[in-house]
Amino acid sequence: GNSVTQMEGPVTLSEEAFLTINCTYTATGYPSLFWYVQYPGEGLQLLLKATKADDKGSNKGFEATYRKETTSFHLEKGSVQVSDSAVYFCALNAGNMLTFGGGTRLMVKP
Amino acid sequence: GAVVSQHPSRVICKSGTSVKIECRSLDFQATTMFWYRQFPKQSLMLMATSNEGSKATYEQGVEKDKFLINHASLTLSTLTVTSAHPEDSSFYICSARPGTSGGNEQFFGPGTRLTVL
């Protein structure tokens, strides 16, 4: 079956540090890949997505590249802010069903 | 566009009572809606998938008689937690997917926090 594996958190960074959150997946076929962000007490917001191999999704300074050869979709940001503190979920969509990773909590300190 | 609302955002109820949570797509028609449950510091667990006008499809291990789902229109799905108990306390999140013209992306509601005393 389909699965998504993310690095466990929490990830604690200082403001302006570089962020990488690893995500790898297992799926049959050609899934679409997503990163969602969840702020405390809220639902999920779509951060970025990529629908085919070598696509790069980007939004709000975050980016991730769909790597079919390594089945990965790592999330990166060059300079994090305190306001980026949240939980980040990697997900894949195959057969119209979303499969989520376990989530990675990011804490950014001033 | 593509806004999904949930009501209520928080609910506290006594053990044994039933609670209804509404999920609405505000600016699009959702042929399919999903209900997820999220425990503290954990990922989302899909509970069921509902298609407008038909019975919901429940994931393995989810009691359909306890978690009643109704998708009566293209903009509204409801989840009723019947005879709620403290172990049902959780964060419930719905998502909605537009019709075929909108692709397969899901749009999420803000969630409903249920506390059963």
Short mmCIF file of C-alpha atoms in Angstrom, two decimals, chain B residues 12-57:
data_model
loop_
_atom_site.label_atom_id
_atom_site.label_comp_id
_atom_site.label_asym_id
_atom_site.label_seq_id
_atom_site.Cartn_x
_atom_site.Cartn_y
_atom_site.Cartn_z
CA ILE B 12 -17.85 20.00 25.03
CA CYS B 13 -20.47 17.40 25.84
CA LYS B 14 -21.38 14.92 28.52
CA SER B 15 -20.72 11.24 28.13
CA GLY B 16 -23.63 9.46 26.47
CA THR B 17 -24.85 12.38 24.41
CA SER B 18 -24.60 12.76 20.64
CA VAL B 19 -22.77 15.51 18.84
CA LYS B 20 -23.21 16.67 15.26
CA ILE B 21 -20.41 18.36 13.33
CA GLU B 22 -21.09 20.13 10.05
CA CYS B 23 -18.74 20.50 7.14
CA ARG B 24 -19.60 22.93 4.35
CA SER B 25 -17.96 23.83 1.08
CA LEU B 26 -18.68 27.53 0.76
CA ASP B 27 -17.81 28.35 -2.83
CA PHE B 28 -17.77 25.07 -4.69
CA GLN B 29 -19.74 21.87 -4.96
CA ALA B 30 -18.09 18.91 -3.32
CA THR B 31 -18.92 15.55 -4.79
CA THR B 32 -16.75 13.89 -2.17
CA MET B 33 -16.05 14.80 1.42
CA PHE B 34 -13.67 13.16 3.82
CA TRP B 35 -13.65 12.95 7.60
CA TYR B 36 -10.39 12.65 9.51
CA ARG B 37 -9.55 12.27 13.15
CA GLN B 38 -6.39 13.62 14.69
CA PHE B 39 -5.08 12.69 18.13
CA PRO B 40 -2.73 15.07 19.94
CA LYS B 41 0.64 15.34 18.25
CA GLN B 42 -0.29 12.72 15.71
CA SER B 43 -1.12 12.62 12.04
CA LEU B 44 -4.54 12.58 10.46
CA MET B 45 -6.39 9.29 10.30
CA LEU B 46 -9.00 8.93 7.58
CA MET B 47 -12.27 7.80 9.10
CA ALA B 48 -14.59 7.75 6.12
CA THR B 49 -15.28 8.99 2.63
CA SER B 50 -18.70 10.26 1.71
CA ASN B 51 -20.14 10.87 -1.72
CA GLU B 52 -23.20 13.02 -2.16
CA GLY B 53 -26.37 10.97 -2.15
CA SER B 54 -24.79 7.65 -1.24
CA LYS B 55 -23.64 5.85 1.87
CA ALA B 56 -20.27 6.67 3.32
CA THR B 57 -17.35 4.30 3.00
#
